Coordinates of N, CA and C in Angstrom, one line a residue:
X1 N 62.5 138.7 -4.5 CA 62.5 138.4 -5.9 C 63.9 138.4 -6.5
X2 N 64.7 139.0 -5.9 CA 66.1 139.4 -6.6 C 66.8 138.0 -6.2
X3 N 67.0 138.0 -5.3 CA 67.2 136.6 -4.2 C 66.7 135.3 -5.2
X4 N 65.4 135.1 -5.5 CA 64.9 134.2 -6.3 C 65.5 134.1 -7.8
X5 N 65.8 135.3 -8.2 CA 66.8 135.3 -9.8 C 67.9 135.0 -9.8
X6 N 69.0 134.7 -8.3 CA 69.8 134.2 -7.9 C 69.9 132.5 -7.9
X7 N 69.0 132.3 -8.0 CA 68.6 131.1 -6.8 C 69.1 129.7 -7.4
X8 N 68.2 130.1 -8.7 CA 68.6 129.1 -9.9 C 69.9 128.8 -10.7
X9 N 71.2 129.9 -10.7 CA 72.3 130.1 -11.6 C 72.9 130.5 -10.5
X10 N 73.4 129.9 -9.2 CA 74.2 130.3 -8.2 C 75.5 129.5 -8.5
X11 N 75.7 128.8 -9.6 CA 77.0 128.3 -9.6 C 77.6 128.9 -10.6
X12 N 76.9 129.9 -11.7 CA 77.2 130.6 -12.9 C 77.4 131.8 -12.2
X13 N 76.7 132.8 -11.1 CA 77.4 134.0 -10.7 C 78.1 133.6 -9.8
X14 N 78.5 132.9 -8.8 CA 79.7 132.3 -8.5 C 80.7 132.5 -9.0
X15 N 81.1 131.4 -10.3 CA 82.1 131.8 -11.0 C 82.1 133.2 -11.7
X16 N 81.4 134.1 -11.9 CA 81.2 135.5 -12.6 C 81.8 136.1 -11.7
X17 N 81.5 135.6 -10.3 CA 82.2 136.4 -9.2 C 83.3 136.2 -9.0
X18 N 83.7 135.5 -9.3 CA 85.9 134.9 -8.9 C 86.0 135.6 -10.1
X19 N 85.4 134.9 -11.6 CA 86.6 136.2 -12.4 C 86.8 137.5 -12.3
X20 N 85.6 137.8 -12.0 CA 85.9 139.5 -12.0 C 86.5 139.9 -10.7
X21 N 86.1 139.3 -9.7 CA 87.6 139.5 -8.4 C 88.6 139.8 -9.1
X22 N 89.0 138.0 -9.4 CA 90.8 138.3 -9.5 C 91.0 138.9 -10.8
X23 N 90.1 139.2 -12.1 CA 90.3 140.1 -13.0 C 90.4 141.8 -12.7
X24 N 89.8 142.1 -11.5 CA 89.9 143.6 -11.0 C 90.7 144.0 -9.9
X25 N 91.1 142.7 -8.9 CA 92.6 142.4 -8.0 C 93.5 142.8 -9.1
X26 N 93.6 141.6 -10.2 CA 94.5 141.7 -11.0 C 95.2 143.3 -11.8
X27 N 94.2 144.2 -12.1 CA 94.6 144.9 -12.5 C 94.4 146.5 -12.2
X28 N 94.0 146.1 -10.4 CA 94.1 147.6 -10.1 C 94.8 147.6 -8.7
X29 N 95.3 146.2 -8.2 CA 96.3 146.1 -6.5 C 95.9 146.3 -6.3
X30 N 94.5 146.0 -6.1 CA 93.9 146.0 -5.0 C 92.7 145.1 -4.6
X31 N 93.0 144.0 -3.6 CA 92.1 142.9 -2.9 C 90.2 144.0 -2.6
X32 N 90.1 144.9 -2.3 CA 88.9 145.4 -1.7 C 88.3 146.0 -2.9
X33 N 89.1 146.5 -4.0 CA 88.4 146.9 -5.2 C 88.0 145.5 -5.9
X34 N 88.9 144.7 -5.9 CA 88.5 143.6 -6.3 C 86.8 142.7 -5.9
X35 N 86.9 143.0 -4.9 CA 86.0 142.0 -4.0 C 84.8 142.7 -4.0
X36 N 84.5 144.3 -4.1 CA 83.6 144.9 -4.2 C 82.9 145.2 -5.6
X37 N 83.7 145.2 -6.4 CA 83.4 145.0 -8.1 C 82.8 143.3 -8.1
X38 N 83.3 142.3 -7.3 CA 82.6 141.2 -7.7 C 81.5 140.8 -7.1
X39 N 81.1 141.6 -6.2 CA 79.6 141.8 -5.3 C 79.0 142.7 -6.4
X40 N 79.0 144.0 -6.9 CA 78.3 144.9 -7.0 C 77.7 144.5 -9.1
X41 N 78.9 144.2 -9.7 CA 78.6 144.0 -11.0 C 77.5 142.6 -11.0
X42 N 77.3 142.0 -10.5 CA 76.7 140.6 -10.7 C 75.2 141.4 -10.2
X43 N 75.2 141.9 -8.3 CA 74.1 142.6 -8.6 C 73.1 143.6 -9.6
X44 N 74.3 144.3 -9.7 CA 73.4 145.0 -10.9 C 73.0 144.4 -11.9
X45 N 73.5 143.4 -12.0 CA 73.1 142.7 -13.3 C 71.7 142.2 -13.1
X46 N 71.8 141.2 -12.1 CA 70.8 140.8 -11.4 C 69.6 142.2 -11.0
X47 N 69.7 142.7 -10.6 CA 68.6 144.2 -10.0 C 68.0 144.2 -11.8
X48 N 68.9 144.6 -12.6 CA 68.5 145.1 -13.8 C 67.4 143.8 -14.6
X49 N 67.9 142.6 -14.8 CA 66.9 141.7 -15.2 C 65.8 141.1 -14.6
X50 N 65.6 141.6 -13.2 CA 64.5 141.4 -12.3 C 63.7 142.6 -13.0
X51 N 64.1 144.0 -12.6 CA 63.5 145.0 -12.5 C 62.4 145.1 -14.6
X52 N 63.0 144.8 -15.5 CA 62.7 144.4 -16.4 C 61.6 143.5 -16.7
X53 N 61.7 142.0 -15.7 CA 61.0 141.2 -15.3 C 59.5 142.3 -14.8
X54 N 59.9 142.5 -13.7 CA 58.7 143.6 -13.2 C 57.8 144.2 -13.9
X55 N 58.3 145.0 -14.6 CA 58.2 146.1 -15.9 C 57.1 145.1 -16.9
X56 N 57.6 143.8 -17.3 CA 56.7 143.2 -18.5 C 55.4 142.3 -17.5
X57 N 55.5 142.1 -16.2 CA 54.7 141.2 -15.3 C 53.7 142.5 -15.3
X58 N 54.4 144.1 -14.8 CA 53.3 144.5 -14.8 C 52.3 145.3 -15.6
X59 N 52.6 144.8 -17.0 CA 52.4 145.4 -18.0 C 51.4 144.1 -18.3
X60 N 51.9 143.3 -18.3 CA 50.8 142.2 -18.4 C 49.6 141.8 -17.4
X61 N 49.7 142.3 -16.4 CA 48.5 142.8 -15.0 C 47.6 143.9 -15.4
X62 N 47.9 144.7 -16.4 CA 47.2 145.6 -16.4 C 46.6 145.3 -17.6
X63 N 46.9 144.4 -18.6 CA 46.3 143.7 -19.7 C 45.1 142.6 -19.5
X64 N 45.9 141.8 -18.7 CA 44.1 141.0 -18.1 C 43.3 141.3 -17.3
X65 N 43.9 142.6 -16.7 CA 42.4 143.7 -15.6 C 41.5 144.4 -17.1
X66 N 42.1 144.7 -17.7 CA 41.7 145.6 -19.0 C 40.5 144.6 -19.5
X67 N 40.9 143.1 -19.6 CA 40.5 142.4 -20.5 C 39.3 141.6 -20.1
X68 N 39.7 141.7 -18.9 CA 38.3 141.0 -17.6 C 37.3 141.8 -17.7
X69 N 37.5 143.0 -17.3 CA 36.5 144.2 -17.5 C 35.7 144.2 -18.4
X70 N 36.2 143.4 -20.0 CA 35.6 143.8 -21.0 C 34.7 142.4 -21.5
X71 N 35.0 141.5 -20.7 CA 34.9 140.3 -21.5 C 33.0 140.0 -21.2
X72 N 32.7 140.8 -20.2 CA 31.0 140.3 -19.9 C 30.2 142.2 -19.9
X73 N 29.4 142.2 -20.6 CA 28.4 143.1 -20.5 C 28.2 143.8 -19.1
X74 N 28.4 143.1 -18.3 CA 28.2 143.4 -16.8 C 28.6 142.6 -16.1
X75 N 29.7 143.1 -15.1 CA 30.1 142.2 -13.9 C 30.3 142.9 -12.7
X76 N 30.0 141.7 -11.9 CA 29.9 141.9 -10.5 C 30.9 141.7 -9.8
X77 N 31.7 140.7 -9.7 CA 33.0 140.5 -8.9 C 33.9 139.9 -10.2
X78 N 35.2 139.8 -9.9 CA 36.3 140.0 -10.5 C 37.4 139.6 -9.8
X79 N 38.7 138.8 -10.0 CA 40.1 138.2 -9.9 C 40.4 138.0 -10.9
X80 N 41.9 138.6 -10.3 CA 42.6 138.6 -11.7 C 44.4 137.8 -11.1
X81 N 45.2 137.8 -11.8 CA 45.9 137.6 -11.3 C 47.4 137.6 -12.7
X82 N 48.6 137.1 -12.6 CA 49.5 136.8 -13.7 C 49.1 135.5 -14.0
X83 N 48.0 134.5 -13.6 CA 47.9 133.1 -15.0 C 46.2 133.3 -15.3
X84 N 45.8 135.1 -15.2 CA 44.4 134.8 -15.8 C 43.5 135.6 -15.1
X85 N 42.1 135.2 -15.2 CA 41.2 135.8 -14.3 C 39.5 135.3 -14.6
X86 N 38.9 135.3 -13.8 CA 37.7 135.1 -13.3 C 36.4 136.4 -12.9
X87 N 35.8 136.4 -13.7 CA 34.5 137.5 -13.6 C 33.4 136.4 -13.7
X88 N 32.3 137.6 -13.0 CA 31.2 136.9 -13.1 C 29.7 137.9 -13.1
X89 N 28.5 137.3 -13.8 CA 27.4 138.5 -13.8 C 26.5 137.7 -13.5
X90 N 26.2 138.2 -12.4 CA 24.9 137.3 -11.9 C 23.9 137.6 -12.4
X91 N 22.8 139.2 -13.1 CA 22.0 138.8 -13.9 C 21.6 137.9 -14.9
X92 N 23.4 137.8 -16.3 CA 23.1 136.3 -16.7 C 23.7 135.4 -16.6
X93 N 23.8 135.1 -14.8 CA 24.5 133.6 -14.5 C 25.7 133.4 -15.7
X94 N 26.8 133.9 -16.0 CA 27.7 133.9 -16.6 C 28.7 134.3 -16.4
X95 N 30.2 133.6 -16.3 CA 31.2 133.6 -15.4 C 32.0 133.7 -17.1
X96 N 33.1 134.3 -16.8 CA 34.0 134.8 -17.7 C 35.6 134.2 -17.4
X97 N 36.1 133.5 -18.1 CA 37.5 133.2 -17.6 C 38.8 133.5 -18.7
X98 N 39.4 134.2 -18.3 CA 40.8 133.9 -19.2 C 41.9 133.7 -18.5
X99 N 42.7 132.5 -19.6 CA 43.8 132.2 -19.1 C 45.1 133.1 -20.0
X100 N 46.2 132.9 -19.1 CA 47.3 133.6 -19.3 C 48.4 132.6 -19.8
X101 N 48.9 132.4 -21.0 CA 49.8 130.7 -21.3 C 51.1 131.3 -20.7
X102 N 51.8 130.1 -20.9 CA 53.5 130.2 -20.6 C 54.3 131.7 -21.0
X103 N 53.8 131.9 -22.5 CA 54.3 132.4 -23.0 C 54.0 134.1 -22.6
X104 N 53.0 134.1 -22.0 CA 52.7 135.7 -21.8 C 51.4 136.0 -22.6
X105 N 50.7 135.0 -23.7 CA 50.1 135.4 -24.3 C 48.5 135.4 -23.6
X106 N 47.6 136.1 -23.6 CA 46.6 136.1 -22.7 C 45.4 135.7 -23.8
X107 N 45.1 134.5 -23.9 CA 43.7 134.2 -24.4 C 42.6 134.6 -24.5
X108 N 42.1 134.5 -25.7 CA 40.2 134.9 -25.2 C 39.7 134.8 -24.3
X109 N 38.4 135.5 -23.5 CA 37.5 135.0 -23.4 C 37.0 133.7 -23.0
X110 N 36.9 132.9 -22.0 CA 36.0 131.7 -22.2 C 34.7 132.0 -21.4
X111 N 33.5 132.1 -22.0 CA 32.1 132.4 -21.5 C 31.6 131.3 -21.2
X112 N 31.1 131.1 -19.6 CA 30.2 129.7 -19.4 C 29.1 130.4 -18.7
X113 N 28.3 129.5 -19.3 CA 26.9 129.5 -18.1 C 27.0 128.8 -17.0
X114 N 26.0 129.5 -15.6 CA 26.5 128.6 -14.9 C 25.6 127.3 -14.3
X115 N 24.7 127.3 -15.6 CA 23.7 126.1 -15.5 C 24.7 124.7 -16.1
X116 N 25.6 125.2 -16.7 CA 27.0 124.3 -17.5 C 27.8 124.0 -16.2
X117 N 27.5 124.0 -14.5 CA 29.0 123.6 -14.1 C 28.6 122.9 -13.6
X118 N 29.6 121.2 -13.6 CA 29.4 120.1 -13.3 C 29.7 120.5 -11.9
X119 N 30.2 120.4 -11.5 CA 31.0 120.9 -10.2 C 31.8 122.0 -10.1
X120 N 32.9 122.0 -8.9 CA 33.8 122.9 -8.7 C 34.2 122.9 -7.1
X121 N 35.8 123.5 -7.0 CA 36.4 122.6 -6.1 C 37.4 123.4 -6.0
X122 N 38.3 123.9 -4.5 CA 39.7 124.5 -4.6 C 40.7 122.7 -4.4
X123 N 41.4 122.9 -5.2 CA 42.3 121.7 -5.0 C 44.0 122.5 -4.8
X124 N 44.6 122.1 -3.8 CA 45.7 122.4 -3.7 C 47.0 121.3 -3.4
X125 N 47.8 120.7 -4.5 CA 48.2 119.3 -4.6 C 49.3 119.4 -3.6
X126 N 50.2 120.3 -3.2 CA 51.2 120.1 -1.8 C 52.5 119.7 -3.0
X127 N 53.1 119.7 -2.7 CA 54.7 119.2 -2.7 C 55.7 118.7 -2.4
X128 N 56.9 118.0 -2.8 CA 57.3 117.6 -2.2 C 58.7 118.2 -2.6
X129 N 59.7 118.8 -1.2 CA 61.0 119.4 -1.8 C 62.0 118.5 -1.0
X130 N 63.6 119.0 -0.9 CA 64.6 118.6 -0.8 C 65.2 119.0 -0.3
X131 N 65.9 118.8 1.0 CA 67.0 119.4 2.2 C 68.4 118.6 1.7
X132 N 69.6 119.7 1.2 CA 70.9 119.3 0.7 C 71.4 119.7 1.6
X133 N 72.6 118.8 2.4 CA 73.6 119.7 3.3 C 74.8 119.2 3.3
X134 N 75.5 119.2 1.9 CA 76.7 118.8 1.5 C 77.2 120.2 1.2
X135 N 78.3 120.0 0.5 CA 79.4 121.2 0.0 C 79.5 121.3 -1.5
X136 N 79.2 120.5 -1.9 CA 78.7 120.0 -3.7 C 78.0 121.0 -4.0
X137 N 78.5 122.0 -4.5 CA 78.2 123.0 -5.1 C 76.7 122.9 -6.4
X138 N 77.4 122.2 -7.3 CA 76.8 121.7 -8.4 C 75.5 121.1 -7.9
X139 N 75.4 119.9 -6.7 CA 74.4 118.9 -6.3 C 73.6 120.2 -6.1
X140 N 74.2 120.9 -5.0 CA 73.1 122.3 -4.2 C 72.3 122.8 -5.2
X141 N 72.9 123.1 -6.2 CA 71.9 123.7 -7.3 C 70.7 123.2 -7.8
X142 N 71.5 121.7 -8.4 CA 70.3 120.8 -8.9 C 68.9 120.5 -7.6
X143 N 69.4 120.4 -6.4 CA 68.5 120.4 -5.5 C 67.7 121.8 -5.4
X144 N 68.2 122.6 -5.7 CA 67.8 124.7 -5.6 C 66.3 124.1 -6.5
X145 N 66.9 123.6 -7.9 CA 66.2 124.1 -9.4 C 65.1 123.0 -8.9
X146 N 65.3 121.9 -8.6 CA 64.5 120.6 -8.5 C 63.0 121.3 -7.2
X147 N 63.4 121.8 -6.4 CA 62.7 122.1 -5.4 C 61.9 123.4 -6.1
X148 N 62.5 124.5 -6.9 CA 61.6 125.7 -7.4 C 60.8 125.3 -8.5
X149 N 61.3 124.3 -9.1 CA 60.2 123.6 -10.4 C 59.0 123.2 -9.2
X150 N 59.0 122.3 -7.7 CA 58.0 121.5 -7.2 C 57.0 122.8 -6.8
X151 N 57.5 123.6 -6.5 CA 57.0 125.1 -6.5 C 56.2 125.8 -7.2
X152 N 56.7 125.6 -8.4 CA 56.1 126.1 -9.9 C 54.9 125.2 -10.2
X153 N 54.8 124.3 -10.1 CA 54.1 122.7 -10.6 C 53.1 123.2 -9.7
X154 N 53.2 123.1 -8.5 CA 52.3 123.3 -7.1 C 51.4 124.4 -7.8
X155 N 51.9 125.4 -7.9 CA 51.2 127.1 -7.9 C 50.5 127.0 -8.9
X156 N 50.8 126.5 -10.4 CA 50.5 126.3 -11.6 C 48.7 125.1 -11.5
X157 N 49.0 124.2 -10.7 CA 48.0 123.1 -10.6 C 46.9 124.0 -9.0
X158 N 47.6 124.6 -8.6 CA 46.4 125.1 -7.4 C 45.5 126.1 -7.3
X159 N 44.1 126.1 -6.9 CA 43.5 126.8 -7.4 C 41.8 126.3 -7.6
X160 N 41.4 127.6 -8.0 CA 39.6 126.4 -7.8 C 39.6 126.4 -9.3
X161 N 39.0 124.6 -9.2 CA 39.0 124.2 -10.1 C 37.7 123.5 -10.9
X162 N 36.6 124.3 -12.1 CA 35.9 124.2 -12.3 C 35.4 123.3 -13.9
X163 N 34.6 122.2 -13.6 CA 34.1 121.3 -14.8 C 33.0 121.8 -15.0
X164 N 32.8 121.8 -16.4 CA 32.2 122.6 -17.3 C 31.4 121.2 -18.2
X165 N 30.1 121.4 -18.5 CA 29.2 120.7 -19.3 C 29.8 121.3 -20.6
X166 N 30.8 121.2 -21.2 CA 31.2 121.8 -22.4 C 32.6 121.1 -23.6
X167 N 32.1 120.8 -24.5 CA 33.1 120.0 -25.3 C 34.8 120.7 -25.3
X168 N 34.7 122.0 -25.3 CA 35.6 122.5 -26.1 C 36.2 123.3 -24.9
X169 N 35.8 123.1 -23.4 CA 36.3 123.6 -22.8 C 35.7 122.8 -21.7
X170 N 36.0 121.4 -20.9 CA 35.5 120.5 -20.0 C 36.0 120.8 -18.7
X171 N 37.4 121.4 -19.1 CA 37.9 122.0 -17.4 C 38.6 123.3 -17.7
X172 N 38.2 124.0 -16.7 CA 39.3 125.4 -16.2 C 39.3 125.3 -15.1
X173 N 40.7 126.1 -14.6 CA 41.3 126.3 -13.6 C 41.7 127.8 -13.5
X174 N 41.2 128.0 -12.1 CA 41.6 129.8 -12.1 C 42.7 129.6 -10.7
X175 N 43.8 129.9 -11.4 CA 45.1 129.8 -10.2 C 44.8 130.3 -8.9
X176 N 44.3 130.0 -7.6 CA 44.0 131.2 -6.8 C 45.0 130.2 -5.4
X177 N 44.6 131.1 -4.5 CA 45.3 130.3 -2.9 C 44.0 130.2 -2.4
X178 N 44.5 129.0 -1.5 CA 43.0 128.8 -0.4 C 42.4 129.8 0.2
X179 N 43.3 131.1 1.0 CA 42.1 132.1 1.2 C 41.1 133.0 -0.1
X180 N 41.7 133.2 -0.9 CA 41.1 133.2 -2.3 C 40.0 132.7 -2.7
X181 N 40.1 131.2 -2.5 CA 39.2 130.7 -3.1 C 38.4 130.5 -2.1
X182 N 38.9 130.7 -1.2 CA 36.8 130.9 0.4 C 36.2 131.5 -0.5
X183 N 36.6 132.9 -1.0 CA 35.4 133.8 -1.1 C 34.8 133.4 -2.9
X184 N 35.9 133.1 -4.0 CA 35.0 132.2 -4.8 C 34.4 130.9 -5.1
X185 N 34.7 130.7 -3.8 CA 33.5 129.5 -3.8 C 32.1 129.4 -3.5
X186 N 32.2 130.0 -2.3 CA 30.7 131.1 -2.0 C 30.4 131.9 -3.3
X187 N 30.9 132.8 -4.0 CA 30.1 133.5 -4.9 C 30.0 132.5 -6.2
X188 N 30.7 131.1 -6.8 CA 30.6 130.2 -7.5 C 28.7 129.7 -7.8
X189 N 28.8 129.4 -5.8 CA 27.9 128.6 -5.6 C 26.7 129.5 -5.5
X190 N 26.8 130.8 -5.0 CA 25.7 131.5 -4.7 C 25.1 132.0 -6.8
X191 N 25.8 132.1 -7.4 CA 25.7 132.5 -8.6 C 24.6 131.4 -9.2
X192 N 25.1 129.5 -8.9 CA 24.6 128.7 -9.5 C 22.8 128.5 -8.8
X193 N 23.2 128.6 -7.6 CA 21.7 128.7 -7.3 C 20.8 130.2 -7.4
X194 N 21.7 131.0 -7.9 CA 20.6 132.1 -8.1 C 20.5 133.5 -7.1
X195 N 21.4 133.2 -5.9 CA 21.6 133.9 -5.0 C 22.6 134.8 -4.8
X196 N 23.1 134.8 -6.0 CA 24.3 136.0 -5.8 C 24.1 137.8 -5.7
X197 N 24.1 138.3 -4.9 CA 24.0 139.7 -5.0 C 24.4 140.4 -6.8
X198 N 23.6 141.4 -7.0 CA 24.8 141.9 -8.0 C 25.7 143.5 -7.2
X199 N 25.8 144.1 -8.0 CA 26.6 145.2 -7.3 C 26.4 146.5 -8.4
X200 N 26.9 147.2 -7.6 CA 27.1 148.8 -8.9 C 27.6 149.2 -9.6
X201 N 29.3 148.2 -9.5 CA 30.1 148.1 -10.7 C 30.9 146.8 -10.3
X202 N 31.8 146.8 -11.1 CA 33.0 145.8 -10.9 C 34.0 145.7 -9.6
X203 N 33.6 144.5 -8.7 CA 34.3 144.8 -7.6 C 35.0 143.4 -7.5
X204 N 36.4 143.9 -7.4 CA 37.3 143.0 -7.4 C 37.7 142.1 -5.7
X205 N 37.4 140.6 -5.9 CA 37.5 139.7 -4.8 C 38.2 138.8 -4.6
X206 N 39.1 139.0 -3.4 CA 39.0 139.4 -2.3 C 39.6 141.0 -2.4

């Protein structure tokens, strides 16, 4: 993760790193104080805005477990994740979804029946990245950022993805990965025809 907060601004702590070199060369004689101040201050910097990062990610994980839990009378299985989550109660065939926006903010509730699903499907769109092997500093980056957006795009669009007999809500998407979505696919479908086990409390799947 730390590595990845690097990844994007590698030509901005780069140069953070030469000035404070030759700014701490410069004013203590010494090449090894220098060179160690311009490794150590950038990391911490870095360590400190990840670790913060962490701190609100998992402050917001424990917001939509909270909110999953609460959103159906009774539920049987449960995923959750940072873009949302997926419950479901098989006595009344009713699946629960909230999404999580850009911004952090976690949405209501969306309640479907599951007499309402047109379908449903894991779709995982693939990507396409970029191998740079020049010295172009500048290029390398734009190739870095261009490649972690196709990443972002990917993770954002993949996921099982469910059509809904419903004006005001025709499609949701619950972010998941292909092993993920084995097991809600099966309990999707076992729900719609009527076959879904229920359970004794809330059990979270996989």
């Amino acid at each position: 993760m730390y590595v990845l907060a690097l990844a994007p601004h590698i030509t901005v702590w780069f140069t953070l790193f030469c000035i404070i070199m030759i700014a701490v060369w410069y004013f203590s004689k010494s090449a090894l104080i220098g060179f160690g101040s311009a490794i150590a201050i950038p990391a911490f910097l870095i360590k400190w805005g990840v670790d913060k990062k962490i701190l609100v990610i998992n402050k917001l994980l424990g917001d939509v477990h909270a909110k999953s839990l609460a959103s159906l009378q009774n539920i049987d299985y449960f995923f959750y994740n940072a873009n949302g989550s997926i419950a479901v109660d098989s006595r009344t065939a009713t699946i629960s979804y909230i999404k999580v926006l850009p911004t952090l903010e976690v949405l209501p509730p969306v309640i479907i029946n599951a007499s309402d699903i047109i379908e449903f499907y894991f779709y995982d769109p693939g990507m396409t990245t970029t191998k740079y092997y020049g010295r172009d500093m500048a290029v390398a980056q734009e190739v870095l950022t261009d490649n972690l957006k196709a990443i972002g795009a990917r993770a954002e669009a993949r996921g099982v993805h469910i059509k809904v007999d419903d004006l005001q809500h025709p499609k949701i998407v619950m972010n998941m990965t292909a092993k993920e979505a084995d097991h809600w696919t099966v309990i999707l479908r076992k729900l719609i025809d009527g076959s879904l086990d229920p359970t004794n409390g809330p059990k979270l799947i996989p």
